[in-house]
Coordinates of N, CA, C and O in Angstrom, one line a residue:
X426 N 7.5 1.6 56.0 CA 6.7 0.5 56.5 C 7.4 0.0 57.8 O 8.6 -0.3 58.0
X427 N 6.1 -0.2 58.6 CA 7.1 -0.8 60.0 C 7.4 -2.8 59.6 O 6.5 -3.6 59.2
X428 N 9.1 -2.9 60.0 CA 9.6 -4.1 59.7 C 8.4 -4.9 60.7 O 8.3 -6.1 60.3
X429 N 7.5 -4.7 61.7 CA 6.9 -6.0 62.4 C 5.8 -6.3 61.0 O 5.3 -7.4 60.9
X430 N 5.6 -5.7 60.4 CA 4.6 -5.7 59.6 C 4.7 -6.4 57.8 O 3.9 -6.8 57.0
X431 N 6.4 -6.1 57.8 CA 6.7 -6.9 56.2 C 6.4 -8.1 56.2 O 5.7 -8.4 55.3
X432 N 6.6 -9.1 57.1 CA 6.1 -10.8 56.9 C 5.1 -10.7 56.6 O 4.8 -11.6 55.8
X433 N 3.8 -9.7 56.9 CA 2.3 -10.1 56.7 C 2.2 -9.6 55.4 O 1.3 -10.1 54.8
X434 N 3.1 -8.7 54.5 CA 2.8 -7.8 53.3 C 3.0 -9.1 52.4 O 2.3 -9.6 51.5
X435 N 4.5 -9.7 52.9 CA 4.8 -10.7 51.7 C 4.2 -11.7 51.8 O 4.0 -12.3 50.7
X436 N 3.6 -12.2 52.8 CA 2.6 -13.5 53.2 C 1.0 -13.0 51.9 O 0.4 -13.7 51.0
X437 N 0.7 -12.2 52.2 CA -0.3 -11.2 52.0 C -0.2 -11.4 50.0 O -1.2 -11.4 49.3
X438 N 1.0 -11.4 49.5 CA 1.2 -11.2 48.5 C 1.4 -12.6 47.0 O 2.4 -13.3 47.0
X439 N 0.2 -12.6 46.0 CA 0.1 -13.9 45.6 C 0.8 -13.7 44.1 O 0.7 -14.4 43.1
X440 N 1.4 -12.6 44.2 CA 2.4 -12.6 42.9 C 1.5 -12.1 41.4 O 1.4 -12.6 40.3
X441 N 1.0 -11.1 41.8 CA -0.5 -11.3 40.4 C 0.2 -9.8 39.6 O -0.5 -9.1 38.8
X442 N 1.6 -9.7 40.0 CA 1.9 -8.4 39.3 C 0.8 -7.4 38.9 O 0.6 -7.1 37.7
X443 N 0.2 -7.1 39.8 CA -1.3 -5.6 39.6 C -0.4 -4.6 40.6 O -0.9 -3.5 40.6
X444 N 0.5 -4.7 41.1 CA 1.1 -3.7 41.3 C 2.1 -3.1 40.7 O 2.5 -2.0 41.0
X445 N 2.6 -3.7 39.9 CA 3.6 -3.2 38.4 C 2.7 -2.6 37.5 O 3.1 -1.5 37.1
X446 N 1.4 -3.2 36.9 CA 0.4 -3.2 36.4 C -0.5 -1.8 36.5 O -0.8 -1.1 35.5
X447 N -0.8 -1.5 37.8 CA -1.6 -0.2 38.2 C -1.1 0.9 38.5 O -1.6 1.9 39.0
X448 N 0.4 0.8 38.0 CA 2.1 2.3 38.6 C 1.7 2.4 39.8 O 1.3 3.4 40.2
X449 N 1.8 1.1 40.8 CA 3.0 1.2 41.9 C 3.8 2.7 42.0 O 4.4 2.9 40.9
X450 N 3.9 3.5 42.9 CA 4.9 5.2 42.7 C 5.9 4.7 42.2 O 6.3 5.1 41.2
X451 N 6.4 3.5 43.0 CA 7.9 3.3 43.0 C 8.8 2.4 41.9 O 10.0 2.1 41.9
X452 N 7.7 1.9 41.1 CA 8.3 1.1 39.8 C 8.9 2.1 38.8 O 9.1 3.3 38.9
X453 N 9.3 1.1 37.9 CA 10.3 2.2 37.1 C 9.0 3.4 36.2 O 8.1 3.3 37.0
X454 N 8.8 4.0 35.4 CA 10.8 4.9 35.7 C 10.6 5.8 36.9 O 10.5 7.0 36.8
X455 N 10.4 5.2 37.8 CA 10.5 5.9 38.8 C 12.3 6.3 39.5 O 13.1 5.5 39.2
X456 N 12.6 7.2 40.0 CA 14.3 7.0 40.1 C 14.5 5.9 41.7 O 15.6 6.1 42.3
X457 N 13.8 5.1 42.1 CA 14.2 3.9 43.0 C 14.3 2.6 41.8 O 15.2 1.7 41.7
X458 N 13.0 2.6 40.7 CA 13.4 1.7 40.1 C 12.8 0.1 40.8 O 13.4 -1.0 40.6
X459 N 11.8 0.1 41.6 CA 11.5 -0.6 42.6 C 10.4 -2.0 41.9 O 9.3 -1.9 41.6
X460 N 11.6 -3.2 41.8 CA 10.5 -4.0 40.7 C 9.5 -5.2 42.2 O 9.8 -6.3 42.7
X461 N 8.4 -4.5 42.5 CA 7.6 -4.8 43.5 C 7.9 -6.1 43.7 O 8.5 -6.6 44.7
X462 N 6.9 -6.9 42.0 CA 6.7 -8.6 42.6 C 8.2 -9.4 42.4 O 8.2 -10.6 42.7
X463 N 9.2 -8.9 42.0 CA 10.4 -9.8 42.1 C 11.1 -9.2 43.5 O 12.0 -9.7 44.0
X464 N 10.6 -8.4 43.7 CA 11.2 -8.2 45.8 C 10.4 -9.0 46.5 O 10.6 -9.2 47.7
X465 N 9.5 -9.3 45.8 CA 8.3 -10.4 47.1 C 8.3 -11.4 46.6 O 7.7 -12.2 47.2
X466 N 8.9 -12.1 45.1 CA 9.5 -13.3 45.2 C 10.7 -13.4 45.7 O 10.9 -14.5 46.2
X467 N 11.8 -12.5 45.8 CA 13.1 -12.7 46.4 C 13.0 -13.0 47.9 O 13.7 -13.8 48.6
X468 N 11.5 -11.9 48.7 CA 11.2 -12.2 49.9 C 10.7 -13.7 50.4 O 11.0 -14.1 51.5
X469 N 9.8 -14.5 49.4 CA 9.5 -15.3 49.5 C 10.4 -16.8 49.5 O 9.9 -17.8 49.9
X470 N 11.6 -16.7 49.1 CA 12.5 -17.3 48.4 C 13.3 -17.4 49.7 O 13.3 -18.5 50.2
X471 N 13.9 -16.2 50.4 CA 14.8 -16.3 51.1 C 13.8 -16.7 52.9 O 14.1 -17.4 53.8
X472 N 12.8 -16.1 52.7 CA 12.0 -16.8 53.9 C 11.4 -18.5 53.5 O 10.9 -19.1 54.3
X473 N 11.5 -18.7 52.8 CA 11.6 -20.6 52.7 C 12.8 -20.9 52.7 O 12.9 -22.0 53.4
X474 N 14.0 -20.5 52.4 CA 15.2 -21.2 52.8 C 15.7 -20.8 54.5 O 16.5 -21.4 55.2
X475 N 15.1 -19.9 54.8 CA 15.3 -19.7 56.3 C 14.4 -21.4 56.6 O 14.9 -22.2 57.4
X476 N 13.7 -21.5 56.1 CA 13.2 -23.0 56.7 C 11.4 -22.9 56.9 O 10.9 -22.1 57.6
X477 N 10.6 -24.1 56.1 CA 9.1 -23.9 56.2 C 8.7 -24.6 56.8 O 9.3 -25.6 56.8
X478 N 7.7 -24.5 57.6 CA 7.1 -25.8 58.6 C 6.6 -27.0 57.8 O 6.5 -26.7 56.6
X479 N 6.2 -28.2 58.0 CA 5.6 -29.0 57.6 C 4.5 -29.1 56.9 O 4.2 -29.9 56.0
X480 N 3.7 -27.9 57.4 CA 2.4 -27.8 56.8 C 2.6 -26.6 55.7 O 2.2 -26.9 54.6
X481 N 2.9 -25.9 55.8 CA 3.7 -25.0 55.1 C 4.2 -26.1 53.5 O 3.6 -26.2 52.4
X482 N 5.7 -26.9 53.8 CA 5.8 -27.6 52.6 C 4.4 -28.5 51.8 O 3.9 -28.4 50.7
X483 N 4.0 -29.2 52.9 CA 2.4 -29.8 52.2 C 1.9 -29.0 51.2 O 1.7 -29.5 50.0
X484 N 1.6 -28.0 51.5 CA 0.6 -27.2 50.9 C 1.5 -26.6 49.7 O 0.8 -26.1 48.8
X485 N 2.2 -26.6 49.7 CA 3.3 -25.7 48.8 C 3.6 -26.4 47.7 O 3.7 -25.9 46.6
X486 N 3.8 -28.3 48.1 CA 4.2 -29.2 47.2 C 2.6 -29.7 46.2 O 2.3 -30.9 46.2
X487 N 2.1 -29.1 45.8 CA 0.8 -29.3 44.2 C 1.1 -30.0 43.6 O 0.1 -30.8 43.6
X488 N 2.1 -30.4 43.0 CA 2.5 -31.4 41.8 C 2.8 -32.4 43.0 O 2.1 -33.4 42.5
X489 N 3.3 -32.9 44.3 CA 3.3 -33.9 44.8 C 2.1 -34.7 45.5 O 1.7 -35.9 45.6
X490 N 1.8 -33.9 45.8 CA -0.1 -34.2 46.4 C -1.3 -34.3 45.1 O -2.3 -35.0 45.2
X491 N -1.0 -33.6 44.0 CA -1.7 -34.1 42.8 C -1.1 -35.2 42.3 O -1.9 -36.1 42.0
X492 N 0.1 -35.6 42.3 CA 0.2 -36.9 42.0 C -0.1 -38.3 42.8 O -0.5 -39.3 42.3
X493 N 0.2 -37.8 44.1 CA -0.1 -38.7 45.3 C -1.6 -39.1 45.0 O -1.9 -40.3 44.8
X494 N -2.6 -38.0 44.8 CA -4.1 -37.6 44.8 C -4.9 -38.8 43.9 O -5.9 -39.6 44.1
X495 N -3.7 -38.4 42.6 CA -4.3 -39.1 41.5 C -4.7 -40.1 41.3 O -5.6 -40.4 40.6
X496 N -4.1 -41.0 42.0 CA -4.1 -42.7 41.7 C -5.2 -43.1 42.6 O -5.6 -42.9 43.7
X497 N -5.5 -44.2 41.2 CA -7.3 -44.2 41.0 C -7.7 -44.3 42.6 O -8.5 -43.5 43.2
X498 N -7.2 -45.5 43.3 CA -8.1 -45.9 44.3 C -7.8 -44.7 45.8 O -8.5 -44.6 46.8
X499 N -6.7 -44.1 45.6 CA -6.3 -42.4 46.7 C -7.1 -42.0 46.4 O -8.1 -42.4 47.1
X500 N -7.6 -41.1 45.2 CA -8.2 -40.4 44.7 C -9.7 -40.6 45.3 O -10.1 -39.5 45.6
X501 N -10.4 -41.5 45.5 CA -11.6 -41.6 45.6 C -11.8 -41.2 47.3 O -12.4 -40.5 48.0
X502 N -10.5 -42.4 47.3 CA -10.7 -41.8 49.0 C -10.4 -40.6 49.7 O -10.7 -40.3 50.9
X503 N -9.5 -39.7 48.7 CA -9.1 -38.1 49.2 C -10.6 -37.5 49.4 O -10.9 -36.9 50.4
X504 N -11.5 -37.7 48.2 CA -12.5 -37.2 47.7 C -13.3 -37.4 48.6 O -13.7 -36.4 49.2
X505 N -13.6 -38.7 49.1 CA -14.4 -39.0 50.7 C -14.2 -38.6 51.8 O -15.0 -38.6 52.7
X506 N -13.1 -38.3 51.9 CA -12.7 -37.6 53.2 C -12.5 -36.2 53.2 O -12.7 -35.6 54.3
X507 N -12.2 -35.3 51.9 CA -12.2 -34.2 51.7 C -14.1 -34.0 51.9 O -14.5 -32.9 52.2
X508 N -14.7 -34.9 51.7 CA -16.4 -34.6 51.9 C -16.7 -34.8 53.0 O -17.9 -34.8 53.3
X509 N -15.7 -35.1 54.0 CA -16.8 -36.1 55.3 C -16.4 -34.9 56.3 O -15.3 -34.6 56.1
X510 N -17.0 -34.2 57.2 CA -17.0 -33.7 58.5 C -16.1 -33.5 59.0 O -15.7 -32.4 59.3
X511 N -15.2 -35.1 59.4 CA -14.4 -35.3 60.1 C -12.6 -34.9 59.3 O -11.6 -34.4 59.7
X512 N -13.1 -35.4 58.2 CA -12.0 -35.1 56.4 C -11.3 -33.9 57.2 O -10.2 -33.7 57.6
X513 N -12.9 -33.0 57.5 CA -12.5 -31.3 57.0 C -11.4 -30.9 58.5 O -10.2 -30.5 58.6
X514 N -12.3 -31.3 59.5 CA -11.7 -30.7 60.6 C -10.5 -31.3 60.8 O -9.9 -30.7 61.8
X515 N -9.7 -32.4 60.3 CA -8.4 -33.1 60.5 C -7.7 -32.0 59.5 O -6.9 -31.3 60.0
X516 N -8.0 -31.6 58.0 CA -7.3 -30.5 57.8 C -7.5 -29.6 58.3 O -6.5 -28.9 58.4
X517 N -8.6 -29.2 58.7 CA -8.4 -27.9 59.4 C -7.2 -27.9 60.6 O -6.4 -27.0 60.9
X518 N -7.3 -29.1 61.1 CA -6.3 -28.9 62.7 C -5.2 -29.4 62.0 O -4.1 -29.1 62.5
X519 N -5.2 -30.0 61.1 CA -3.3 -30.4 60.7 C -2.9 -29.4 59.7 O -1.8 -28.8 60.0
X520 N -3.5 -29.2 58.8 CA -2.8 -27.9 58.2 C -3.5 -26.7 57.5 O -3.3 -26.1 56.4
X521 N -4.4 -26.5 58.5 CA -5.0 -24.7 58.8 C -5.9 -24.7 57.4 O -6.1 -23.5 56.9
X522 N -6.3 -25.4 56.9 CA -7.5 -25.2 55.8 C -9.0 -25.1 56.6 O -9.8 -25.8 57.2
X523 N -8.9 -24.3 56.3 CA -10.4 -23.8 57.0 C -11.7 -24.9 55.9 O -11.9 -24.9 54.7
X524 N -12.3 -25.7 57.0 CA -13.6 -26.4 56.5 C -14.6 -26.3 55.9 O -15.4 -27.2 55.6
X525 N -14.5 -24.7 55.7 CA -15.3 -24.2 54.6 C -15.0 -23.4 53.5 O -15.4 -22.3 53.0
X526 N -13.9 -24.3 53.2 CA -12.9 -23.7 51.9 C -13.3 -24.6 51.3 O -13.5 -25.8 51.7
X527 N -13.7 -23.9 49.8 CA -13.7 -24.8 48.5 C -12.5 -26.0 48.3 O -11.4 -25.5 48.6
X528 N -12.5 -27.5 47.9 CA -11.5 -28.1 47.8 C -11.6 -28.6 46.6 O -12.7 -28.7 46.1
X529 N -10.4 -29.1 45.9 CA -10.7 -29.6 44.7 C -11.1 -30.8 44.5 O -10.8 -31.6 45.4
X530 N -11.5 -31.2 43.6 CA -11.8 -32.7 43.4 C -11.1 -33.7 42.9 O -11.1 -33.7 41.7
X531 N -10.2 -35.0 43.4 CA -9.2 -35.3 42.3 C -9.5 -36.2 41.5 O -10.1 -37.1 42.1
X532 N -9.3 -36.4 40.2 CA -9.5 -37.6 39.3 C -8.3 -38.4 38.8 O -7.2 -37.8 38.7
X533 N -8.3 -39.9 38.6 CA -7.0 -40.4 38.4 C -6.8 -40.7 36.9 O -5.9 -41.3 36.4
X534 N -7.5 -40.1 36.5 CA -7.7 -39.7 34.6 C -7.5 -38.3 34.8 O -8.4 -37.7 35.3
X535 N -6.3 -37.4 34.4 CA -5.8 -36.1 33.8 C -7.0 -36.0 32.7 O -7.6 -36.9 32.1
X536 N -7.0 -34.5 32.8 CA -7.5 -33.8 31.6 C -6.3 -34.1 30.8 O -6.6 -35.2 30.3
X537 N -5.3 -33.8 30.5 CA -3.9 -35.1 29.5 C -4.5 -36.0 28.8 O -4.5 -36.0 27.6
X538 N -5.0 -37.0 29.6 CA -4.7 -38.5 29.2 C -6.4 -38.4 28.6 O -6.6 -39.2 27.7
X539 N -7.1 -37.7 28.9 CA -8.7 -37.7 28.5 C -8.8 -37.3 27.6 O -9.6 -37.8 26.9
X540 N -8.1 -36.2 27.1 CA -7.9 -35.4 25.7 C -6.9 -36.6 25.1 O -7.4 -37.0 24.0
X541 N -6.0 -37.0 25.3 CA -5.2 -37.7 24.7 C -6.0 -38.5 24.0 O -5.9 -38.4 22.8
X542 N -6.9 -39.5 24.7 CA -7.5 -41.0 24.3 C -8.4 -40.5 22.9 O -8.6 -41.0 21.8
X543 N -9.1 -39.0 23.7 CA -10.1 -38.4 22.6 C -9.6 -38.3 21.3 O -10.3 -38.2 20.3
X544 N -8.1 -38.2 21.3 CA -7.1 -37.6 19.9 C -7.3 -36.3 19.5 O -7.1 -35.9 18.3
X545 N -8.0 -35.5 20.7 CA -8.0 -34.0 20.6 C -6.6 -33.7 20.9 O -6.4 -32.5 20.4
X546 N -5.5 -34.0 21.3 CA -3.9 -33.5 21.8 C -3.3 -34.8 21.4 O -3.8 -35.9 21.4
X547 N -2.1 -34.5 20.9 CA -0.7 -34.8 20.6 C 0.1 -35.1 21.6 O 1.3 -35.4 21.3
X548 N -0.5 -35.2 23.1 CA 0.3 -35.7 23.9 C 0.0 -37.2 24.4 O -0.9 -37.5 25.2
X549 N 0.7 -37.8 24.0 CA 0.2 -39.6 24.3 C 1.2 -40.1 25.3 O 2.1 -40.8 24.8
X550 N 1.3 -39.7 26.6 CA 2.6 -40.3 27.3 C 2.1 -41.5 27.9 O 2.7 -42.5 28.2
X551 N 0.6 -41.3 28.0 CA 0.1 -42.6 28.9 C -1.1 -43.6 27.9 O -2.0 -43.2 27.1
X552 N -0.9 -44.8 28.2 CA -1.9 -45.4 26.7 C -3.2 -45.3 27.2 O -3.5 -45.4 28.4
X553 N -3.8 -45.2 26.5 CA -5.2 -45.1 26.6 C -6.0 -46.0 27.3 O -6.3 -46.9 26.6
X554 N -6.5 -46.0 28.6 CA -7.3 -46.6 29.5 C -8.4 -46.0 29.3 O -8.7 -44.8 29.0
X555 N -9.3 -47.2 29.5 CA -10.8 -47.5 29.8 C -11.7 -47.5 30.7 O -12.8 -47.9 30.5

């Protein structure tokens, strides 16, 4: 493979092991022995410690932006701006989400805490709001 071309393979690659999965040539028992998706997590690993851009971390950090997201009165307003026109095209120009990408919706009630109240789950970390 030409090296100008590995950044796009590992960028390219979302870890779904279907190439260990489908015999990849070069997986075992092959005699290279070549474990595909832990070379493109190792790739992925050592190209974030070379250093990620800003938008880059944003997008990366889920549990910090879901948390951020959550709280009740963010939440509503993520949701308004993620709907508004203008929402779209500020992410689009700050961190490359194309405007016509599906976005999620956030709520400041977890599926957790909603099952919790119902006493369908065993997990009660948060008391039951109304």
């Amino acid at each position: 493979m030409d090296k100008r071309v590995y950044w796009e393979v590992v960028d390219h690659c979302y870890l779904c092991d279907m190439c260990f999965m489908t015999k990849c040539p070069y997986v075992p028992p092959h005699p290279w022995n070549v474990d595909f998706p832990h070379l493109m997590l190792r790739a992925k690993a050592a190209h974030g410690r070379a250093g990620l851009r800003w938008r880059e971390r944003v997008l990366a950090a889920t549990d910090a932006v879901g948390s951020l997201a959550g709280i009740p009165v963010v939440a509503e307003v993520v949701n308004a701006v993620n709907a508004s026109k203008a929402g779209r095209a500020l992410l689009e120009e700050t961190l490359g989400v194309d405007r016509s990408a599906p976005l999620p919706r956030y709520y400041s009630k977890s599926a957790r805490r909603r099952l919790a109240y119902l006493g369908t789950t065993s997990w009660r970390r948060f008391p039951p709001a109304c």
